[in-house]
Amino acid sequence: MNSLSPRAKNKQEKEHRILKAALWVFCNQGYSGASMDAIAARAEVSKPTIYQYFGTKEQLFGAIMLSGRDRMLDAFSHPAPGEMVRDLYSFAWDYADTVMSPEFLSLARLIIAEAQRFPEIGRAYQASGPDRLLRGIMDYLITQRAAGHLVFDDAELAAQDLWALILSAPRNQALHIPDPLPNRADIARYLHNGLGVFLRAYSAHPSNDLASLATIIAAA
Amino acid sequence: MNSLSPRAKNKQEKEHRILKAALWVFCNQGYSGASMDAIAARAEVSKPTIYQYFGTKEQLFGAIMLSGRDRMLDAFSHPAPGEMVRDLYSFAWDYADTVMSPEFLSLARLIIAEAQRFPEIGRAYQASGPDRLLRGIMDYLITQRAAGHLVFDDAELAAQDLWALILSAPRNQALHIPDPLPNRADIARYLHNGLGVFLRAYSAHPSNDLASLATIIAAA
DNA sequence: ATTTTACTAAACCGATTGGTAAAATTATAC
DNA sequence: GTATAATTTTACCAATCGGTTTAGTAAAAT
């Protein structure tokens, strides 16, 4: 089953090496600043090999963005309904760990930087990243509303508020100041506060849920 | 008093033309993608003139970022305490109009793009832009707390929450998808919702303030 | 054993890059 | 009106860009 010919295997490995090297160079140098020579050198591959695999620089860039985005977001799971405050808490940390990782931030910076010159890439990222994620949060929030735990009219706005309250501040700062990254204590500060504000504004039983949140935070 | 020699006048005007052209080219092409020839052409000036005025490309970039940032943020005013909900509403729109303008978004994209290669520029922007603005909001919120209109422990977190609730969603989307920009109806949707959530979580008299907000929104 | 595939290093292409030396232009001083 | 000093431009540099070609080689398929 898993027996690929040595040829195909080598090819696969080389393609992966090129993609990885290209992602690194593009993220660190930007699209214009990245040279095909630099990518070839980092991938330990000759330049014509890259052109044979991916065509032009622009096509290579497109391939990078697709594979990079998928790799980073596929590992992410949406919360499954359980005890709400605990769900929200673990979701928030799961999301924070993904979004605040150096690789993810570098990719986001690259997408933002090239959004004007490659509009389709920005759109594709928004659709398959934030939008898909938002949909997952919305579904969860709607479930909890049906169970009588939350109160809101517009699920999309509620989901966006949750996102914004938890990660807007540290992410924006990290986008502007890559070094040093906010540490876990900083993120925890925003995260705990954000969840508290969300519950005060959206919970059907704020005092209960805030007490739960305090317990969870104290236990962590 | 205002009598500059023709030489000095010409010099001043040329410097301004170069800065303006450079800002445009850098914002549209990124640092690496921007060529000194393109800047010279747009400024209708020869390339050596630019080098005489600003030294190297890197120094020109630094000069741009300083002047561009100052020009855009100096026009912005912090809210002066009055009727709170009305203050927050007009502040929110004032801020939204500034932050969501195409020029401001382009500059933000540029800063984010080059944050790794020019860390001091990202830091300078954060300090003189978001941080200064945040300080203004904090002062206002603290005043309102002292007057018994708001309830919170951490003024910085409260200010960041206000920011995030109002503008995080549309700004993030605009950063990823420059075209089309969210229109005023979209921004109004986020803004109204964000203010509502903020008041539910932070107001000392939520029902009163939410009613005020509804009145203001209806009147607009 | 031989042919084919996949690859490499290197040189090369025209165009463009950031940057400069020297000539030409301009405004000022006499 | 001419000499002089400041300012700008023309013309150019070496280096690098994305991309291709060439010549040659190691290994897999036949």
Coordinates of C-alpha atoms (C1' of nucleotides) in Angstrom, one line a residue:
Chain A
M1 CA 0.0 0.0 0.0
N2 CA 2.6 2.5 1.2
S3 CA 5.1 1.4 -1.3
L4 CA 6.0 4.4 -3.5
S5 CA 8.6 4.0 -6.0
P6 CA 11.9 5.5 -4.9
R7 CA 11.4 8.1 -7.7
A8 CA 8.0 9.2 -6.4
K9 CA 9.3 9.2 -2.8
N10 CA 12.2 11.4 -3.7
K11 CA 10.0 13.7 -5.6
Q12 CA 7.6 14.1 -2.7
E13 CA 10.4 14.8 -0.3
K14 CA 11.9 17.4 -2.5
E15 CA 8.6 19.1 -3.1
H16 CA 8.1 19.3 0.7
R17 CA 11.6 20.6 1.2
I18 CA 11.0 23.4 -1.4
L19 CA 7.7 24.3 0.2
K20 CA 9.1 24.5 3.6
A21 CA 12.1 26.6 2.5
A22 CA 9.9 28.9 0.5
L23 CA 7.5 29.5 3.3
W24 CA 10.4 30.4 5.6
V25 CA 12.0 32.8 3.1
F26 CA 8.7 34.4 2.1
C27 CA 7.8 34.9 5.7
N28 CA 11.1 36.4 6.6
Q29 CA 11.8 38.5 3.5
G30 CA 8.3 39.2 2.1
Y31 CA 7.3 38.4 -1.5
S32 CA 9.5 41.0 -3.3
G33 CA 12.4 40.5 -0.9
A34 CA 12.5 36.7 -1.3
S35 CA 14.8 35.6 -4.1
M36 CA 14.4 32.3 -5.8
D37 CA 18.2 31.7 -5.3
A38 CA 17.7 32.1 -1.5
I39 CA 14.8 29.6 -1.6
A40 CA 16.8 27.1 -3.7
A41 CA 19.8 27.4 -1.3
R42 CA 17.7 26.9 1.8
A43 CA 15.9 23.9 0.2
E44 CA 19.2 22.5 -0.9
V45 CA 17.9 22.2 -4.4
S46 CA 18.9 23.7 -7.6
K47 CA 16.9 26.7 -9.0
P48 CA 15.8 24.9 -12.1
T49 CA 14.3 22.2 -10.0
I50 CA 12.0 24.7 -8.3
Y51 CA 10.9 26.1 -11.6
Q52 CA 10.2 22.5 -12.8
Y53 CA 8.1 21.8 -9.7
F54 CA 6.2 25.1 -9.3
G55 CA 6.5 27.2 -12.5
T56 CA 7.0 30.8 -11.5
K57 CA 7.7 32.7 -8.3
E58 CA 4.1 33.8 -8.2
Q59 CA 2.8 30.2 -8.5
L60 CA 5.2 29.0 -5.8
F61 CA 3.9 31.7 -3.6
G62 CA 0.4 30.6 -4.2
A63 CA 1.3 27.0 -3.4
I64 CA 3.0 28.1 -0.2
M65 CA 0.0 30.0 1.1
L66 CA -2.4 27.2 0.5
S67 CA -0.3 24.5 2.1
G68 CA 0.9 26.7 5.0
R69 CA -2.6 27.8 5.9
D70 CA -4.1 24.3 5.8
R71 CA -1.2 22.8 7.8
M72 CA -1.8 25.4 10.6
L73 CA -5.5 25.4 10.8
D74 CA -6.4 21.7 10.2
A75 CA -4.9 20.8 13.5
F76 CA -7.4 23.1 15.2
S77 CA -10.6 21.6 16.6
H78 CA -13.9 23.3 17.4
P79 CA -15.3 22.9 20.8
A80 CA -17.8 20.2 21.4
P81 CA -20.7 21.2 23.7
G82 CA -20.1 20.2 27.4
E83 CA -19.9 22.3 30.5
M84 CA -20.0 25.8 28.9
V85 CA -17.5 27.8 30.8
R86 CA -15.0 25.0 30.8
D87 CA -15.6 24.6 27.0
L88 CA -15.0 28.3 26.4
Y89 CA -11.9 28.2 28.6
S90 CA -10.2 25.3 26.9
F91 CA -11.3 26.6 23.5
A92 CA -9.8 30.0 24.2
W93 CA -6.4 28.5 25.2
D94 CA -6.4 26.1 22.2
Y95 CA -7.1 29.0 19.9
A96 CA -4.6 31.3 21.6
D97 CA -1.8 28.7 21.3
T98 CA -2.5 28.3 17.6
V99 CA -2.9 32.0 16.8
M100 CA -0.1 33.3 18.9
S101 CA 2.6 30.9 17.6
P102 CA 5.5 32.5 15.8
E103 CA 4.8 30.6 12.6
F104 CA 1.2 31.5 12.5
L105 CA 1.9 35.2 13.2
S106 CA 4.6 35.2 10.5
L107 CA 2.2 33.8 8.0
A108 CA -0.5 36.3 9.0
R109 CA 2.0 39.1 8.5
L110 CA 2.9 37.8 5.1
I111 CA -0.8 37.6 4.1
I112 CA -1.5 41.1 5.3
A113 CA 1.6 42.4 3.6
E114 CA 0.7 41.0 0.2
A115 CA -3.1 41.4 0.5
Q116 CA -3.1 44.2 -2.0
R117 CA -1.0 42.5 -4.7
F118 CA -2.6 39.0 -4.2
P119 CA -6.2 39.7 -3.3
E120 CA -7.3 36.1 -3.9
I121 CA -4.8 34.9 -1.3
G122 CA -6.2 37.2 1.4
R123 CA -9.7 36.2 0.5
A124 CA -8.9 32.5 0.5
Y125 CA -7.2 32.8 3.9
Q126 CA -10.2 34.7 5.3
A127 CA -12.6 32.1 3.9
S128 CA -10.8 29.0 5.0
G129 CA -9.3 30.4 8.2
P130 CA -11.1 33.0 10.3
D131 CA -14.5 32.4 8.6
R132 CA -14.4 28.7 9.0
L133 CA -13.3 29.1 12.6
L134 CA -16.0 31.7 13.2
R135 CA -18.6 29.3 11.9
G136 CA -17.5 26.7 14.4
I137 CA -17.8 29.1 17.3
M138 CA -21.2 30.3 16.1
D139 CA -22.5 26.7 16.0
Y140 CA -21.3 26.2 19.5
L141 CA -22.8 29.4 20.8
I142 CA -26.1 28.7 19.1
T143 CA -26.2 25.3 20.8
Q144 CA -25.5 26.9 24.2
R145 CA -28.2 29.4 23.5
A146 CA -30.7 26.6 22.8
A147 CA -29.7 25.0 26.1
G148 CA -30.6 28.3 27.8
H149 CA -27.0 29.2 28.8
L150 CA -26.5 32.2 26.6
V151 CA -28.5 35.2 25.4
F152 CA -27.9 36.9 22.1
D153 CA -29.6 37.9 18.8
D154 CA -26.8 37.8 16.3
A155 CA -24.6 34.7 16.6
E156 CA -22.0 36.0 14.2
L157 CA -21.5 39.2 16.3
A158 CA -21.4 37.1 19.5
A159 CA -18.7 34.9 18.0
Q160 CA -16.7 37.8 16.8
D161 CA -17.0 39.4 20.2
L162 CA -15.6 36.3 21.8
W163 CA -12.7 36.3 19.4
A164 CA -12.0 40.0 19.8
L165 CA -12.2 40.0 23.6
I166 CA -9.8 37.1 23.9
L167 CA -7.1 37.7 21.3
S168 CA -7.5 41.0 19.6
A169 CA -5.1 42.9 22.0
P170 CA -2.2 40.4 22.2
R171 CA -2.4 39.5 18.5
N172 CA -2.4 43.1 17.3
Q173 CA 0.6 43.8 19.6
A174 CA 2.4 40.7 18.3
L175 CA 1.8 41.7 14.7
H176 CA 3.4 45.1 15.3
I177 CA 6.1 43.9 17.7
P178 CA 7.3 40.4 16.8
D179 CA 9.9 40.3 19.5
P180 CA 9.3 39.5 22.3
L181 CA 6.1 37.6 21.9
P182 CA 3.6 38.0 24.7
N183 CA 4.3 35.3 27.3
R184 CA 1.7 33.0 28.7
A185 CA 1.0 35.2 31.7
D186 CA 0.2 38.1 29.4
I187 CA -2.0 36.0 27.3
A188 CA -3.7 34.5 30.4
R189 CA -4.5 38.1 31.5
Y190 CA -6.3 39.0 28.3
L191 CA -7.9 35.6 28.1
H192 CA -9.3 35.5 31.6
N193 CA -10.6 39.1 31.3
G194 CA -12.0 38.5 27.8
L195 CA -14.0 35.4 29.0
G196 CA -15.3 37.4 32.0
V197 CA -16.5 40.2 29.8
F198 CA -18.1 37.8 27.4
L199 CA -19.9 36.1 30.1
R200 CA -21.1 39.3 31.7
A201 CA -22.5 40.4 28.4
Y202 CA -23.8 37.1 27.0
S203 CA -24.4 34.6 29.8
A204 CA -28.0 33.7 30.9
H205 CA -26.6 33.2 34.4
P206 CA -23.7 35.6 34.7
S207 CA -23.0 35.2 38.4
N208 CA -22.9 31.4 38.2
D209 CA -20.8 31.4 35.1
L210 CA -18.4 34.0 36.5
A211 CA -18.0 31.9 39.6
S212 CA -17.3 28.9 37.4
L213 CA -14.7 30.8 35.5
A214 CA -13.0 32.0 38.7
T215 CA -12.8 28.4 39.9
I216 CA -11.3 27.2 36.6
I217 CA -8.8 30.0 36.6
A218 CA -7.8 29.4 40.2
A219 CA -7.4 25.7 39.5
A220 CA -5.1 26.3 36.5
Chain B
M1 CA 8.3 86.5 8.8
N2 CA 7.1 84.0 6.2
S3 CA 9.7 85.1 3.7
L4 CA 11.8 82.1 2.8
S5 CA 14.3 82.5 0.1
P6 CA 13.2 80.9 -3.1
R7 CA 15.9 78.3 -2.5
A8 CA 14.6 77.2 0.9
K9 CA 11.0 77.3 -0.4
N10 CA 11.8 75.0 -3.3
K11 CA 13.7 72.7 -1.0
Q12 CA 10.8 72.4 1.4
E13 CA 8.4 71.7 -1.3
K14 CA 10.6 69.1 -2.9
E15 CA 11.1 67.3 0.4
H16 CA 7.4 67.2 0.9
R17 CA 6.8 65.8 -2.6
I18 CA 9.4 63.1 -2.0
L19 CA 7.9 62.1 1.3
K20 CA 4.4 61.9 -0.1
A21 CA 5.5 59.9 -3.1
A22 CA 7.6 57.6 -1.0
L23 CA 4.8 56.9 1.4
W24 CA 2.5 56.0 -1.5
V25 CA 5.1 53.7 -3.2
F26 CA 6.1 52.0 0.0
C27 CA 2.5 51.4 1.0
N28 CA 1.6 50.0 -2.4
Q29 CA 4.8 48.0 -3.1
G30 CA 6.2 47.1 0.3
Y31 CA 9.7 47.9 1.3
S32 CA 11.6 45.5 -1.0
G33 CA 9.2 46.0 -3.8
A34 CA 9.5 49.8 -3.8
S35 CA 12.2 51.1 -6.1
M36 CA 13.9 54.4 -5.7
D37 CA 13.3 55.0 -9.4
A38 CA 9.6 54.6 -8.9
I39 CA 9.6 57.0 -5.9
A40 CA 11.7 59.5 -7.9
A41 CA 9.3 59.3 -10.9
R42 CA 6.3 59.8 -8.7
A43 CA 7.8 62.7 -6.9
E44 CA 8.9 64.2 -10.2
V45 CA 12.4 64.5 -9.0
S46 CA 15.6 62.8 -10.0
K47 CA 17.0 60.0 -8.0
P48 CA 20.2 61.6 -6.7
T49 CA 18.0 64.4 -5.3
I50 CA 16.3 61.8 -3.1
Y51 CA 19.7 60.5 -1.9
Q52 CA 20.8 64.0 -1.1
Y53 CA 17.8 64.7 0.9
F54 CA 17.4 61.4 2.8
G55 CA 20.5 59.3 2.4
T56 CA 19.7 55.7 1.8
K57 CA 16.5 53.8 1.1
E58 CA 16.4 52.6 4.7
Q59 CA 16.6 56.2 6.0
L60 CA 13.9 57.4 3.7
F61 CA 11.7 54.6 4.9
G62 CA 12.3 55.6 8.5
A63 CA 11.5 59.2 7.7
I64 CA 8.3 58.1 5.9
M65 CA 7.1 56.1 8.8
L66 CA 7.6 58.9 11.3
S67 CA 5.9 61.6 9.2
G68 CA 3.1 59.3 8.0
R69 CA 2.2 58.1 11.4
D70 CA 2.2 61.5 13.0
R71 CA 0.2 63.1 10.2
M72 CA -2.5 60.4 10.6
L73 CA -2.7 60.3 14.4
D74 CA -2.3 63.9 15.3
A75 CA -5.7 64.8 13.9
F76 CA -7.3 62.4 16.3
S77 CA -8.7 63.7 19.5
H78 CA -9.5 61.9 22.7
P79 CA -13.0 62.2 24.2
A80 CA -13.7 64.9 26.7
P81 CA -16.0 63.7 29.5
G82 CA -19.7 64.6 28.9
E83 CA -22.7 62.4 28.7
M84 CA -21.0 59.0 28.6
V85 CA -22.9 57.0 26.1
R86 CA -22.9 59.9 23.7
D87 CA -19.2 60.4 24.3
L88 CA -18.5 56.7 23.6
Y89 CA -20.6 56.8 20.5
S90 CA -18.9 59.8 18.9
F91 CA -15.5 58.5 20.0
A92 CA -16.2 55.2 18.4
W93 CA -17.2 56.8 15.1
D94 CA -14.3 59.2 15.2
Y95 CA -11.9 56.3 15.7
A96 CA -13.5 54.1 13.2
D97 CA -13.3 56.8 10.5
T98 CA -9.6 57.2 11.2
V99 CA -8.6 53.6 11.5
M100 CA -10.7 52.3 8.7
S101 CA -9.5 54.8 6.1
P102 CA -7.6 53.3 3.2
E103 CA -4.5 55.3 3.9
F104 CA -4.4 54.3 7.5
L105 CA -4.9 50.6 6.6
S106 CA -2.2 50.7 4.0
L107 CA 0.2 52.2 6.5
A108 CA -0.8 49.5 9.1
R109 CA -0.2 46.8 6.5
L110 CA 3.2 48.2 5.7
I111 CA 4.2 48.4 9.4
I112 CA 3.0 44.9 10.0
A113 CA 4.8 43.6 6.9
E114 CA 8.1 45.1 7.9
A115 CA 7.9 44.6 11.6
Q116 CA 10.5 41.8 11.6
R117 CA 13.0 43.7 9.5
F118 CA 12.5 47.1 11.2
P119 CA 11.6 46.3 14.8
E120 CA 12.1 49.8 16.0
I121 CA 9.5 51.1 13.6
G122 CA 6.9 48.7 14.8
R123 CA 7.7 49.6 18.4
A124 CA 7.6 53.3 17.6
Y125 CA 4.2 53.0 16.0
Q126 CA 2.8 51.0 18.8
A127 CA 4.1 53.5 21.4
S128 CA 3.0 56.6 19.6
G129 CA -0.2 55.2 18.0
P130 CA -2.2 52.5 19.8
D131 CA -0.5 53.0 23.2
R132 CA -1.1 56.7 23.2
L133 CA -4.6 56.3 22.1
L134 CA -5.2 53.6 24.7
R135 CA -3.9 55.9 27.4
G136 CA -6.5 58.5 26.3
I137 CA -9.3 56.0 26.5
M138 CA -8.1 54.8 29.9
D139 CA -8.1 58.3 31.3
Y140 CA -11.7 58.8 30.0
L141 CA -12.9 55.5 31.4
I142 CA -11.3 56.2 34.8
T143 CA -13.0 59.6 34.9
Q144 CA -16.4 57.9 34.2
R145 CA -15.7 55.3 36.9
A146 CA -15.0 58.0 39.4
A147 CA -18.4 59.6 38.4
G148 CA -20.0 56.3 39.1
H149 CA -20.9 55.4 35.6
L150 CA -18.6 52.5 35.0
V151 CA -17.4 49.5 37.0
F152 CA -14.1 47.8 36.4
D153 CA -10.8 46.9 38.0
D154 CA -8.2 47.2 35.3
A155 CA -8.6 50.3 33.2
E156 CA -6.1 49.1 30.5
L157 CA -8.1 45.9 29.9
A158 CA -11.4 47.9 29.8
A159 CA -9.9 50.3 27.2
Q160 CA -8.6 47.4 25.2
D161 CA -12.0 45.7 25.4
L162 CA -13.7 48.8 24.1
W163 CA -11.3 49.0 21.2
A164 CA -11.6 45.3 20.4
L165 CA -15.4 45.2 20.6
I166 CA -15.7 48.1 18.2
L167 CA -13.1 47.7 15.6
S168 CA -11.3 44.3 15.8
A169 CA -13.6 42.5 13.4
P170 CA -13.8 45.1 10.6
R171 CA -10.2 46.0 10.9
N172 CA -8.9 42.5 10.7
Q173 CA -11.1 41.8 7.7
A174 CA -9.9 45.0 6.0
L175 CA -6.3 44.0 6.6
H176 CA -6.8 40.7 4.9
I177 CA -9.2 41.9 2.2
P178 CA -8.4 45.4 1.1
D179 CA -11.1 45.4 -1.5
P180 CA -13.9 46.2 -0.9
L181 CA -13.5 48.1 2.3
P182 CA -16.4 47.5 4.8
N183 CA -19.0 50.2 4.2
R184 CA -20.5 52.4 6.8
A185 CA -23.4 50.1 7.4
D186 CA -21.1 47.2 8.2
I187 CA -19.0 49.3 10.5
A188 CA -22.2 50.6 12.1
R189 CA -23.3 47.1 12.8
Y190 CA -20.0 46.2 14.6
L191 CA -19.9 49.6 16.3
H192 CA -23.4 49.5 17.7
N193 CA -23.0 45.9 18.9
G194 CA -19.6 46.6 20.4
L195 CA -20.8 49.5 22.4
G196 CA -23.8 47.5 23.6
V197 CA -21.6 44.6 24.8
F198 CA -19.2 47.1 26.4
L199 CA -22.1 48.7 28.3
R200 CA -23.6 45.4 29.4
A201 CA -20.2 44.3 30.8
Y202 CA -19.0 47.6 32.2
S203 CA -21.8 50.0 32.8
A204 CA -22.9 50.8 36.4
H205 CA -26.4 51.3 35.1
P206 CA -26.7 49.0 32.0
S207 CA -30.3 49.3 31.3
N208 CA -30.3 53.0 31.4
D209 CA -27.2 53.3 29.2
L210 CA -28.4 50.7 26.8
A211 CA -31.6 52.7 26.4
S212 CA -29.5 55.8 25.8
L213 CA -27.5 53.9 23.2
A214 CA -30.7 52.8 21.4
T215 CA -31.9 56.3 21.3
I216 CA -28.7 57.6 19.9
I217 CA -28.6 54.9 17.3
A218 CA -32.2 55.5 16.3
A219 CA -31.5 59.2 15.9
A220 CA -28.6 58.7 13.7
Chain C
dA1 C1' 23.5 -3.5 -20.0
dT2 C1' 21.2 0.3 -21.7
dT3 C1' 18.0 3.8 -21.9
dT4 C1' 15.4 7.1 -19.6
dT5 C1' 14.3 10.2 -15.8
dA6 C1' 15.6 13.7 -12.6
dC7 C1' 18.7 16.3 -11.1
dT8 C1' 22.7 19.6 -10.6
dA9 C1' 26.1 23.3 -11.2
dA10 C1' 27.2 27.0 -13.9
dA11 C1' 26.8 30.3 -17.1
dC12 C1' 23.8 33.2 -19.1
dC13 C1' 19.7 36.5 -20.4
dG14 C1' 17.6 41.2 -20.4
dA15 C1' 15.8 44.1 -16.9
dT16 C1' 16.1 46.4 -12.8
dT17 C1' 18.2 47.3 -8.3
dG18 C1' 20.4 50.8 -4.9
dG19 C1' 23.7 54.1 -5.3
dT20 C1' 27.3 57.6 -7.4
dA21 C1' 30.4 60.9 -10.3
dA22 C1' 30.4 64.5 -13.1
dA23 C1' 28.2 67.7 -15.9
dA24 C1' 24.6 71.0 -16.3
dT25 C1' 21.4 74.2 -14.4
dT26 C1' 19.9 77.5 -11.2
dA27 C1' 19.9 81.3 -8.1
dT28 C1' 22.8 84.4 -5.5
dA29 C1' 26.7 87.9 -4.8
dC30 C1' 29.4 91.2 -6.7
Chain D
dG1 C1' 26.6 91.0 -16.5
dT2 C1' 29.7 87.9 -14.8
dA3 C1' 31.7 84.8 -11.3
dT4 C1' 30.4 81.7 -7.8
dA5 C1' 28.3 78.6 -5.0
dA6 C1' 24.3 75.6 -4.3
dT7 C1' 21.2 72.4 -6.5
dT8 C1' 19.6 68.9 -9.9
dT9 C1' 20.0 66.1 -13.6
dT10 C1' 22.0 63.0 -17.0
dA11 C1' 24.4 59.1 -17.4
dC12 C1' 26.3 55.4 -15.5
dC13 C1' 28.0 51.7 -12.1
dA14 C1' 28.4 46.9 -10.2
dA15 C1' 25.2 43.8 -8.4
dT16 C1' 21.1 41.2 -8.3
dC17 C1' 16.6 40.0 -10.0
dG18 C1' 13.4 36.1 -12.2
dG19 C1' 14.0 32.9 -15.4
dT20 C1' 16.4 29.8 -19.1
dT21 C1' 19.8 27.1 -21.3
dT22 C1' 23.6 24.0 -21.4
dA23 C1' 26.3 20.3 -20.4
dG24 C1' 26.9 16.6 -17.6
dT25 C1' 25.8 13.0 -13.9
dA26 C1' 23.7 9.7 -10.6
dA27 C1' 20.2 6.5 -10.2
dA28 C1' 16.0 4.1 -11.4
dA29 C1' 13.4 1.6 -15.0
dT30 C1' 13.7 -1.4 -18.7

